[in-house]
mmCIF file of C-alpha atoms in Angstrom:
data_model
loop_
_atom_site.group_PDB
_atom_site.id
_atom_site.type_symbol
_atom_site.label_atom_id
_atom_site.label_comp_id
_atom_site.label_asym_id
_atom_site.label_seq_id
_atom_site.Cartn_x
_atom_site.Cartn_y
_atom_site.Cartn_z
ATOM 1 C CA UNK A 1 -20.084 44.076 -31.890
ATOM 2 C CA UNK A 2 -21.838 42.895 -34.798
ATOM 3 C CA UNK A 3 -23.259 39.465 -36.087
ATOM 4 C CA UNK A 4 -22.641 37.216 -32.981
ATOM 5 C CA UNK A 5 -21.637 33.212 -33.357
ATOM 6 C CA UNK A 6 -21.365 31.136 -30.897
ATOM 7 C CA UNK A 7 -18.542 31.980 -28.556
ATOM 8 C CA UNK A 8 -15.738 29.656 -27.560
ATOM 9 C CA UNK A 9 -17.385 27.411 -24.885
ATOM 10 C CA UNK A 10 -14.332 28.270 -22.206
ATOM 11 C CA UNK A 11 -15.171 29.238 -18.842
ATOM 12 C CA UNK A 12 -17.046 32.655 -18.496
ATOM 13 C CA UNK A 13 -16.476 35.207 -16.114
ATOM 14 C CA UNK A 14 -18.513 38.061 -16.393
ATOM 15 C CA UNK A 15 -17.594 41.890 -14.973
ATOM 16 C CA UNK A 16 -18.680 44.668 -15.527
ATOM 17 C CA UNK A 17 -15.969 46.616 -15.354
ATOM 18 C CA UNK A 18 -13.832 45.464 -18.363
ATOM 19 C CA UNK A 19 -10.872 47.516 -17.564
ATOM 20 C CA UNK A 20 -10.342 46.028 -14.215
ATOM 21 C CA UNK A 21 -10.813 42.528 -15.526
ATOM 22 C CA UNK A 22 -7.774 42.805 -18.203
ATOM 23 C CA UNK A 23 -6.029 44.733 -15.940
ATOM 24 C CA UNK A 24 -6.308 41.540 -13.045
ATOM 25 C CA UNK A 25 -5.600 39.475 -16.099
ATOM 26 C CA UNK A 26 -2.362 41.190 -17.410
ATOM 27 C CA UNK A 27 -1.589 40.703 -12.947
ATOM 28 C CA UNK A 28 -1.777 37.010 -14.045
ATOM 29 C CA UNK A 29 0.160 37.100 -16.790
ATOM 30 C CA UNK A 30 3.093 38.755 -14.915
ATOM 31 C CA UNK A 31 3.835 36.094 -13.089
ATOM 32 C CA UNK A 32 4.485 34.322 -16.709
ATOM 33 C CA UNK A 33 6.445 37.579 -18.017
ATOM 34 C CA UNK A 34 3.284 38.169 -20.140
ATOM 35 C CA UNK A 35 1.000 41.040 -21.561
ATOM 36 C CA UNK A 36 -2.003 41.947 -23.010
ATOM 37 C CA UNK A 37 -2.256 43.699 -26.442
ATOM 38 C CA UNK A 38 -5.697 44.885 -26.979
ATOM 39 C CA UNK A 39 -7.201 44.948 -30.310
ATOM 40 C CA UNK A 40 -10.050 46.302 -31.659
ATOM 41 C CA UNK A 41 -13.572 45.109 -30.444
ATOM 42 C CA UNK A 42 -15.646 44.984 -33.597
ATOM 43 C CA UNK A 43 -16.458 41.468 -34.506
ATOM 44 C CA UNK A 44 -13.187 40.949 -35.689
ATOM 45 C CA UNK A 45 -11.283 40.665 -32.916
ATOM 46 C CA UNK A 46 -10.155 37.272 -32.950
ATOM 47 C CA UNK A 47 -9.001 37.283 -36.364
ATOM 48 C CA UNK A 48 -7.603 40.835 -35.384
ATOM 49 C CA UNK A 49 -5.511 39.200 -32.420
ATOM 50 C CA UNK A 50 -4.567 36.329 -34.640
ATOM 51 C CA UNK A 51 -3.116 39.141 -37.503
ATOM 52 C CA UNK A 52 -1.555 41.379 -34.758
ATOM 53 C CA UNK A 53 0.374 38.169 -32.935
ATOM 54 C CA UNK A 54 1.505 36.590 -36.838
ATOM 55 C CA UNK A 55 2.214 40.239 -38.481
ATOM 56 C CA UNK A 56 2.250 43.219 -35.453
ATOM 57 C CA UNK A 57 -0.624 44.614 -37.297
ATOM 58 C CA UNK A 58 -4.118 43.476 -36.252
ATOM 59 C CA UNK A 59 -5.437 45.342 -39.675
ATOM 60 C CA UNK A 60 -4.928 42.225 -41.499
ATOM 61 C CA UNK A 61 -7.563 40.632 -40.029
ATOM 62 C CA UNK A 62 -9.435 40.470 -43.586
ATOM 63 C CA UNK A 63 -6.695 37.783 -44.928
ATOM 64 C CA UNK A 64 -7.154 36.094 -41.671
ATOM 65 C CA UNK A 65 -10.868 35.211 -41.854
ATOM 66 C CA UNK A 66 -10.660 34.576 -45.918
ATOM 67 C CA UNK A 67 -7.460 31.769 -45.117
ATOM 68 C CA UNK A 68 -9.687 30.687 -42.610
ATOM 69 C CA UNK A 69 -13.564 30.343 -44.232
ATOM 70 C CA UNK A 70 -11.480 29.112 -47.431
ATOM 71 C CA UNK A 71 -10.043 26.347 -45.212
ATOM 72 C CA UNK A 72 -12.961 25.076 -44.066
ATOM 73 C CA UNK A 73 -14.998 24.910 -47.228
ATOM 74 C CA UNK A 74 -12.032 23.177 -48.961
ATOM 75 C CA UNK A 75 -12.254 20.564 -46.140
ATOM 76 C CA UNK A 76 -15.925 20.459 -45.907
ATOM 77 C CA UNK A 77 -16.090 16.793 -45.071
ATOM 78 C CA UNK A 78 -14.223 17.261 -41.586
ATOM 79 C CA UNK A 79 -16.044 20.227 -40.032
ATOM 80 C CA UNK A 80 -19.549 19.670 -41.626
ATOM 81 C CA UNK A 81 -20.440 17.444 -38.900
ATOM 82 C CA UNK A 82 -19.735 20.440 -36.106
ATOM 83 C CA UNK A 83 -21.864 22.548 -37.004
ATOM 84 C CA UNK A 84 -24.748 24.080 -34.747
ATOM 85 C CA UNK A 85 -28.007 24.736 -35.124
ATOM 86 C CA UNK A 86 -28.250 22.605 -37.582
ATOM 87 C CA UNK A 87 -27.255 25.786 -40.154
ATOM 88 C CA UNK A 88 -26.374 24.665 -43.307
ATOM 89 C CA UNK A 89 -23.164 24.195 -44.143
ATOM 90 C CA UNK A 90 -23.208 26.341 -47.191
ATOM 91 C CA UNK A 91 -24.624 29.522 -45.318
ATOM 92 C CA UNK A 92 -22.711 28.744 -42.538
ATOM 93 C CA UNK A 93 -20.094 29.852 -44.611
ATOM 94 C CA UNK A 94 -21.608 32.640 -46.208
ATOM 95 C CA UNK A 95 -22.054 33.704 -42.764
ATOM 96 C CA UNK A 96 -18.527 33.680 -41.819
ATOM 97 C CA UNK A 97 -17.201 35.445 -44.280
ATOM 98 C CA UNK A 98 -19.066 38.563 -43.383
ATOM 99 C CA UNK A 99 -16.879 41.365 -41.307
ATOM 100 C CA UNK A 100 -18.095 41.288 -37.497
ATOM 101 C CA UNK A 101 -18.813 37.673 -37.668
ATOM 102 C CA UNK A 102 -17.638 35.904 -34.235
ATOM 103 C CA UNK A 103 -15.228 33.256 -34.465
ATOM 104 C CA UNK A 104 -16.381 29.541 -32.320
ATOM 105 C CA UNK A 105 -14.689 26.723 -32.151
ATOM 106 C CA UNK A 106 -14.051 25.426 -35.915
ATOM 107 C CA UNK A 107 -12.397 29.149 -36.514
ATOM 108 C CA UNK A 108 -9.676 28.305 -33.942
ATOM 109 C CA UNK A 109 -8.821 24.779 -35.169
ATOM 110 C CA UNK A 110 -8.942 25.791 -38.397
ATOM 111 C CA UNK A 111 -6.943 28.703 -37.889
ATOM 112 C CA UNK A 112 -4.193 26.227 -35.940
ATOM 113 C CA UNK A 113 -4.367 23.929 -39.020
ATOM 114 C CA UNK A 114 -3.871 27.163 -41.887
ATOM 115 C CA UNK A 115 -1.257 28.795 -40.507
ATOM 116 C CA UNK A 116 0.443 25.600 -38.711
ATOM 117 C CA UNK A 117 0.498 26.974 -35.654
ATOM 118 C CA UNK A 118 -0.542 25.810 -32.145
ATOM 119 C CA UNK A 119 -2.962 27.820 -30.402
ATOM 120 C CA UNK A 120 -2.747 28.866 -26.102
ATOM 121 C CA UNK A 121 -5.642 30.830 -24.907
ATOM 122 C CA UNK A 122 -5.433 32.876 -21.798
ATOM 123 C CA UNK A 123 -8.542 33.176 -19.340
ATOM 124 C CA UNK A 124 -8.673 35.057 -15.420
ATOM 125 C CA UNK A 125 -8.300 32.288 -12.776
ATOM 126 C CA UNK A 126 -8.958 29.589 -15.438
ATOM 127 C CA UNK A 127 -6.182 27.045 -16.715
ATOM 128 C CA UNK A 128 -4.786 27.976 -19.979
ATOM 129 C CA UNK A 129 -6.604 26.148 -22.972
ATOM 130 C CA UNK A 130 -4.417 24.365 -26.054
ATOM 131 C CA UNK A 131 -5.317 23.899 -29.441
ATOM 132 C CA UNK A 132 -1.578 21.450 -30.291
ATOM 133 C CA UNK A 133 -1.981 19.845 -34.096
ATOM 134 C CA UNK A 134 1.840 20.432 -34.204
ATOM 135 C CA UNK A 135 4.210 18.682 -32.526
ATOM 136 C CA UNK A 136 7.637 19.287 -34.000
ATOM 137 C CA UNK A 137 10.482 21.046 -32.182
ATOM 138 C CA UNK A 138 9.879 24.374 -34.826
ATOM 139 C CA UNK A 139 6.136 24.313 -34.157
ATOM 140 C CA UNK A 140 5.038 28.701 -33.092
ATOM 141 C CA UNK A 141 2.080 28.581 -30.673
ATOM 142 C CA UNK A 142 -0.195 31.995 -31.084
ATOM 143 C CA UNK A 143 -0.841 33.357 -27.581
ATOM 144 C CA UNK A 144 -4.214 34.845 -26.713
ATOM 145 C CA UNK A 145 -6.273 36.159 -24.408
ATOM 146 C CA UNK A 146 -9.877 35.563 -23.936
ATOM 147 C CA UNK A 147 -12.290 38.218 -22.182
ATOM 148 C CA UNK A 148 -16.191 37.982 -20.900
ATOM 149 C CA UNK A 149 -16.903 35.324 -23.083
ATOM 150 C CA UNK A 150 -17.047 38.007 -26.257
ATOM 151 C CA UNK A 151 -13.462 38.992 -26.837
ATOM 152 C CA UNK A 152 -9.844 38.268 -27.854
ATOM 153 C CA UNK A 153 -6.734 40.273 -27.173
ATOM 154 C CA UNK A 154 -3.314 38.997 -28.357
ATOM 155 C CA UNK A 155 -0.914 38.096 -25.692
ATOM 156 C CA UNK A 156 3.103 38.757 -26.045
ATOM 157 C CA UNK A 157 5.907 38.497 -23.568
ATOM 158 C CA UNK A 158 6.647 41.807 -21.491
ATOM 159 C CA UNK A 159 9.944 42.616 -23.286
ATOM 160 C CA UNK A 160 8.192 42.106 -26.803
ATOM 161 C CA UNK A 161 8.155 45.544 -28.155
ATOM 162 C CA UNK A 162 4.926 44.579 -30.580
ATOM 163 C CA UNK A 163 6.619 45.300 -33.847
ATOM 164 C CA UNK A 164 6.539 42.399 -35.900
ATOM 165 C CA UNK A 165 5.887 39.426 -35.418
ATOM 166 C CA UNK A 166 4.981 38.514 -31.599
ATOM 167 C CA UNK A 167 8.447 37.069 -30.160
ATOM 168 C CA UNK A 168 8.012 33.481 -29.111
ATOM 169 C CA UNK A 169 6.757 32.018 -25.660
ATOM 170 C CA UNK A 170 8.049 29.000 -23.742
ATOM 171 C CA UNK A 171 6.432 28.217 -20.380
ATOM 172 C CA UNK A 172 7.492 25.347 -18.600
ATOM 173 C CA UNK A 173 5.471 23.276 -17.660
ATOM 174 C CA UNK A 174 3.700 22.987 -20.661
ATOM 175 C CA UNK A 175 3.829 20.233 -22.782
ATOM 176 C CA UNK A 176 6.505 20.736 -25.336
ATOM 177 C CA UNK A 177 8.085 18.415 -28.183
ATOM 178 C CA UNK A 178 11.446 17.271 -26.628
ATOM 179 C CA UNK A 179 14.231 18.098 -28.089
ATOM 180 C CA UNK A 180 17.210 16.865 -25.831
ATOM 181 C CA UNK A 181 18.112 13.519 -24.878
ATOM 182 C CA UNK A 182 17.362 12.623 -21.473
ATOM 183 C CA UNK A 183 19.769 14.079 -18.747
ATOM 184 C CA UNK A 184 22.347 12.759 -17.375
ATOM 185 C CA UNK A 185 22.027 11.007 -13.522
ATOM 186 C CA UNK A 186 23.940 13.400 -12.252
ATOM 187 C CA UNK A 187 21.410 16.210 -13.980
ATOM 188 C CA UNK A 188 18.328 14.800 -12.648
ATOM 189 C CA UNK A 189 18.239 15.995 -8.628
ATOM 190 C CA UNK A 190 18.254 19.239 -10.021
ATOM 191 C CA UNK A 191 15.925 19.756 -13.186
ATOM 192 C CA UNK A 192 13.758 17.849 -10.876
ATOM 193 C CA UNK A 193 14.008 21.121 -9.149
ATOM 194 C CA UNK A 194 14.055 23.156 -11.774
ATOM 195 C CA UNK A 195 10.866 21.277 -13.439
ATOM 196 C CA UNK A 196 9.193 21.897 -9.848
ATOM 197 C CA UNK A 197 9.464 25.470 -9.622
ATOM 198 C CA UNK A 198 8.585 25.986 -12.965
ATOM 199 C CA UNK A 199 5.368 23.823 -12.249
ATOM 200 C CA UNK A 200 4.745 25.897 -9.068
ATOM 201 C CA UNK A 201 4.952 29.378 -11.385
ATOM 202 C CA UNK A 202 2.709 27.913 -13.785
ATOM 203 C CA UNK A 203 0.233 27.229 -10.597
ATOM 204 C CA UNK A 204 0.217 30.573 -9.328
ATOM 205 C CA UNK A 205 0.164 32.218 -12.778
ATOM 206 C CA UNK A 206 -3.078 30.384 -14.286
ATOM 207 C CA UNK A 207 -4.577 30.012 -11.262
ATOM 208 C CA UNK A 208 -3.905 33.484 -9.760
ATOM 209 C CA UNK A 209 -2.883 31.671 -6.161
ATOM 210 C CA UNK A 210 -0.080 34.119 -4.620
ATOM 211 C CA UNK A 211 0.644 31.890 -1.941
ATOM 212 C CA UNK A 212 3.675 29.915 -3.052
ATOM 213 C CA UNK A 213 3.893 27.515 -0.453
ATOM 214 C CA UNK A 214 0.355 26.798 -0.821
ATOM 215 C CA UNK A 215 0.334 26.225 -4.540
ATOM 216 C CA UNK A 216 3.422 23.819 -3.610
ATOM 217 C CA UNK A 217 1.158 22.024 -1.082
ATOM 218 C CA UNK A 218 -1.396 21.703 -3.604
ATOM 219 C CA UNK A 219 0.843 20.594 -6.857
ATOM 220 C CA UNK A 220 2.327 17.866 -4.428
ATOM 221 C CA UNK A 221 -0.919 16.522 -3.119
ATOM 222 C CA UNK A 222 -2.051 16.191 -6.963
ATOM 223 C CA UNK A 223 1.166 14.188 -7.456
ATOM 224 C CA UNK A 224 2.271 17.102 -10.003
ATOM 225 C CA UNK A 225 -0.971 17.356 -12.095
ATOM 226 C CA UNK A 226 0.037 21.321 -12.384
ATOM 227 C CA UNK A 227 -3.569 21.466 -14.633
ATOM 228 C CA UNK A 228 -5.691 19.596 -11.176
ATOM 229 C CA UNK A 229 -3.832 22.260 -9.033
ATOM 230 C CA UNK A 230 -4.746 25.072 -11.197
ATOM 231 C CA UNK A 231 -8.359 23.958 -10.988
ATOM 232 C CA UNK A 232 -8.119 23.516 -7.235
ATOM 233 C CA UNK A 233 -6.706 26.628 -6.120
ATOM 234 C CA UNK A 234 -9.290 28.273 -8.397
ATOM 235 C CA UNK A 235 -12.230 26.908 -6.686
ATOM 236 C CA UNK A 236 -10.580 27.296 -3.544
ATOM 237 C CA UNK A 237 -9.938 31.169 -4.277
ATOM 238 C CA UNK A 238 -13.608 31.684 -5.570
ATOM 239 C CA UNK A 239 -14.766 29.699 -1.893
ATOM 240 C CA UNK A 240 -13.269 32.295 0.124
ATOM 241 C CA UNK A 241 -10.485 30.421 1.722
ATOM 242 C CA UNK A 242 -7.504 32.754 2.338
ATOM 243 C CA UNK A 243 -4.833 30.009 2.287
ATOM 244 C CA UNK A 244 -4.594 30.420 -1.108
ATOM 245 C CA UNK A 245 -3.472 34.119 -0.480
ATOM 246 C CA UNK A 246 -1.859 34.160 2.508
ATOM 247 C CA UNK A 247 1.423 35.340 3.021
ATOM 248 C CA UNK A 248 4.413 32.717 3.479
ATOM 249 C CA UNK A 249 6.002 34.185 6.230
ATOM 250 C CA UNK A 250 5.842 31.986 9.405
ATOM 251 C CA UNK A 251 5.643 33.311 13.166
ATOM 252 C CA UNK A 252 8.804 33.223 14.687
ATOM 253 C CA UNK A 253 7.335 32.686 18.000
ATOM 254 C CA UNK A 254 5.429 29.151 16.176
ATOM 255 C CA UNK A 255 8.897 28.089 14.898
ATOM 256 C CA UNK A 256 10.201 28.546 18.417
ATOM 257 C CA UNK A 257 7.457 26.449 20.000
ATOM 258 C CA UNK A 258 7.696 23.798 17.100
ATOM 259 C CA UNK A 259 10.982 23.579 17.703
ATOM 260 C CA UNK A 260 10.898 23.400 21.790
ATOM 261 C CA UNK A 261 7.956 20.536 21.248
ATOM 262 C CA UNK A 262 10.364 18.585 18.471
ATOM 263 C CA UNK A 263 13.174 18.637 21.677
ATOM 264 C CA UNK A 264 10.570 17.129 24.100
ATOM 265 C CA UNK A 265 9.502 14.267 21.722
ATOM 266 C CA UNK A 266 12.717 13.360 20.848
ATOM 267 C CA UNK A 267 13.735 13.301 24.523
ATOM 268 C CA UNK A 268 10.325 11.106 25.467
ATOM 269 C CA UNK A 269 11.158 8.947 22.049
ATOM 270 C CA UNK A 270 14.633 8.266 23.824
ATOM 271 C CA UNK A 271 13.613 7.596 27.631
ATOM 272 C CA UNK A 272 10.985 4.934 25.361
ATOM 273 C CA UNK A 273 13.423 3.050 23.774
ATOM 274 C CA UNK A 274 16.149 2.813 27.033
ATOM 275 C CA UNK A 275 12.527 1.774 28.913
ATOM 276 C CA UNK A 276 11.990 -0.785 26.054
ATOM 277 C CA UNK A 277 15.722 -2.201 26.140
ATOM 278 C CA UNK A 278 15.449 -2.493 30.168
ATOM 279 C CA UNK A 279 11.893 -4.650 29.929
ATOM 280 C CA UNK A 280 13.454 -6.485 27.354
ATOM 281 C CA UNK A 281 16.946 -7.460 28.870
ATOM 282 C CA UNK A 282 15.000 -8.382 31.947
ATOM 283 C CA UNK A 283 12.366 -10.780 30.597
ATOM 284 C CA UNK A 284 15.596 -12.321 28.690
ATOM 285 C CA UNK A 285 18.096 -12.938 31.235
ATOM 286 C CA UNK A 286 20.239 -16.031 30.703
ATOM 287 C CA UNK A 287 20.520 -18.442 33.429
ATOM 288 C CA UNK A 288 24.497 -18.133 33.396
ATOM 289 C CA UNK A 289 24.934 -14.482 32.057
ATOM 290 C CA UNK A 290 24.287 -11.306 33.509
ATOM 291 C CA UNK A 291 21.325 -11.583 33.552
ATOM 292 C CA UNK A 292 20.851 -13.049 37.290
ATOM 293 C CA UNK A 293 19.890 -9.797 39.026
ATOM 294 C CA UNK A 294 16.690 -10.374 37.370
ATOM 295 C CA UNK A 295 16.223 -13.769 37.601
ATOM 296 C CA UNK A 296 16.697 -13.218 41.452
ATOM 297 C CA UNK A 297 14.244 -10.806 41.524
ATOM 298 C CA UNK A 298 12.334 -12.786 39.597
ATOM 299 C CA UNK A 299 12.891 -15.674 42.078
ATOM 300 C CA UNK A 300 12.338 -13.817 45.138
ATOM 301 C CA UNK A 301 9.305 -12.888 44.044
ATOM 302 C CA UNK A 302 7.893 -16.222 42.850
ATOM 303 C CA UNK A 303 8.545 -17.676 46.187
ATOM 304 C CA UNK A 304 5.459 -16.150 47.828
ATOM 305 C CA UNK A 305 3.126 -17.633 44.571
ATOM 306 C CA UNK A 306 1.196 -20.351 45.090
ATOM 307 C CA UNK A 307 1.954 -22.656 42.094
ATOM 308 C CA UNK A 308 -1.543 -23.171 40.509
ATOM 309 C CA UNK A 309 -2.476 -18.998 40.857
ATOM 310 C CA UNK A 310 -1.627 -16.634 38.332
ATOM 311 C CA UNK A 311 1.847 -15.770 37.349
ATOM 312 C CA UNK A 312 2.621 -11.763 38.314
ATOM 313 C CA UNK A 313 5.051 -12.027 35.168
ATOM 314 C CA UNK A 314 1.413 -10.889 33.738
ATOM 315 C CA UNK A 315 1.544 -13.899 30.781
ATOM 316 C CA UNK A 316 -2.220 -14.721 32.574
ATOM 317 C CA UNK A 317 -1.206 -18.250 32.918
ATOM 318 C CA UNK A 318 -0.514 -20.856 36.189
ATOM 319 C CA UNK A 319 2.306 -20.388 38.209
ATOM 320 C CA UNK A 320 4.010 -24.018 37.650
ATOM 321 C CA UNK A 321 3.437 -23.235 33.878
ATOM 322 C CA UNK A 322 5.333 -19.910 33.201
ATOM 323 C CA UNK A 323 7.570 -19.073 35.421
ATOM 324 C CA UNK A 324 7.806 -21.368 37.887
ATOM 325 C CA UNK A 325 9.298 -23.963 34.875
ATOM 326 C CA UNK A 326 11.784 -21.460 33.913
ATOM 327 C CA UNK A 327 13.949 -18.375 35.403
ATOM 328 C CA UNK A 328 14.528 -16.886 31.926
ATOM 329 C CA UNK A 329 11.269 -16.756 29.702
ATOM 330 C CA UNK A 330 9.822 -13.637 27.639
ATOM 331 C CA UNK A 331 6.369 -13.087 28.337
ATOM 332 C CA UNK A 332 3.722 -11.847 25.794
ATOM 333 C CA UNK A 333 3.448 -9.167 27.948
ATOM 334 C CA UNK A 334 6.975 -7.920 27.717
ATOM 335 C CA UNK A 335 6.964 -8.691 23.690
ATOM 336 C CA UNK A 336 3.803 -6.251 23.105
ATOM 337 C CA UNK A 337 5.151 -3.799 24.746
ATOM 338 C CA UNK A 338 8.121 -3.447 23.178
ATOM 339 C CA UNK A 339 6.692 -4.144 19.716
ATOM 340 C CA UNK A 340 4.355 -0.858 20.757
ATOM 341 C CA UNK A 341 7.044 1.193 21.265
ATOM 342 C CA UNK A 342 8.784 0.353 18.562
ATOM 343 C CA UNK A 343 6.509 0.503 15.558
ATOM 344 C CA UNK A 344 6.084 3.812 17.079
ATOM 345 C CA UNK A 345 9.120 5.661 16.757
#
């Protein structure tokens, strides 16, 4: 593999079978429409992946690494500072330009910055990570994949036929330059939509969730944050929980009982409110309306109290001061019952 640098600090995941682990990988990238073009593993490879996605031809990888090292001693006073080990800067350099010499951090952003390109790299069940220096409507974004913490593979669209130039990708849901004016009113129900789904295939595709309707569940409860529900749904996949991968198909039988308990509710929910309207209209009654059914009930039944015991109207006061002063009064009783069964429904 040669002379080893310091590899991208992205997350790792380590297998031992390689083949399996680009082919899960390219599984991911379907979702997205996306490949992955293997280059050579020789030290080169990310300058290799970098030649084959600007040229179809990874075997310009030499020009690569000389555009890059060149750019970085020419602008010696802004990478300097960055570098490890506390190497000089000078054989740093030296270093670099030496076939089989790994790429780190500094290579990529300096690659961005010399060819004026933004730079997407592509990890298994990890959110995608964005070098942007460019944000004009023209800007090309190099697509790559990264592998066991050691190696880079160019990434092109499924349709791309990988000879020339690697055709461009848009995913949406990615932050893009704009480059329409804002949408009409009448637009906006439905690129809300659109912008939703396209969230929701993002999701599943850089988080590797299959379960649409839970990677919907999860994008909503992150209030969109498509990057928080990526992260979620991967550490919910790696704990075990089979939500993430569940089918969405519901049991009819479920539905059925859903829908049988959503008739009784709404039937209790209306026997409630009639309830609520009844105690109400009879703790109301006007002296001359209709209301003197109640009131003689009410009467007849005050006839056997003894005015200094407790009212039955339930208000816990005397006799002679609730109801015995009045045929028509609403008692606290009757009022928190019916503010109960309101705020409920």
């Amino acid at each position: 593999m040669g002379q080893k640098r310091p590899p991208l600090k992205l997350k790792v995941i380590r297998n031992k079978d390689k083949t399996k682990e680009i082919a899960s990988l390219n599984q991911q990238l379907g979702l997205l429409d996306l490949k992955v073009v293997q280059v050579t593993a020789d030290g080169n490879c990310f300058f290799r992946a970098v030649s084959e996605q600007l040229e179809g031809d990874e075997e310009e990888h030499s020009k690569y690494r000389k555009m890059v090292v060149d750019y970085l001693q020419e602008h010696r006073e802004d990478f300097e500072p960055f570098v490890e080990d506390e190497v000089p800067f000078d054989d740093y350099l030296k270093n670099m330009r030496e076939e089989t010499t790994w790429a780190g951090h500094m290579e990529i952003q300096a690659t961005s910055l010399v060819t004026r390109t933004n730079i997407c790299i592509h990890q298994l069940k990890t959110p995608r990570w964005h070098f942007r220096n460019f944000n004009t409507a023209d800007a090309k974004t190099i697509h790559l994949s990264y592998h066991d913490g050691e190696h880079y593979n160019s990434v092109r669209r499924q349709d791309d036929p990988g000879d020339g130039p690697a055709k461009p990708i848009i995913i949406e849901g990615d932050a893009t330059p704009a480059t329409k004016p804002p949408p009409t009113k009448s637009l906006v129900k439905d690129k809300s939509r659109d912008v939703e789904a396209a969230a929701i295939k993002r999701v599943m595709g850089g988080s590797g969730c299959t379960n649409e309707t839970r990677a919907r569940e999860v994008l909503r409860d992150v209030h969109g944050d498509a990057d928080a529900a990526i992260e979620y749904l991967i550490a919910e996949l790696a704990s075990g929980d089979a939500s993430s991968t569940g089918s969405d198909e519901s049991d009819p039988g479920s539905s059925a009982a859903t829908g049988d308990q959503s008739r009784v509710s709404e039937k209790s929910t209306s026997d409630e409110r009639t309830e609520s309207k009844r105690s109400l209209i009879s703790c109301t009654a006007s002296e001359n309306g209709g209301g003197n059914a109640n009131s003689n009930g009410l009467s007849a039944s005050s006839q056997s109290v003894d005015r200094n015991k407790p009212c039955p109207c339930g208000s816990k006061r005397k006799y002679k001061s609730c109801c015995g002063t009045s045929k028509t009064r609403i008692t606290p009783t009757h009022l928190s019952r019916f503010a109960i069964r309101t705020s409920s429904h």
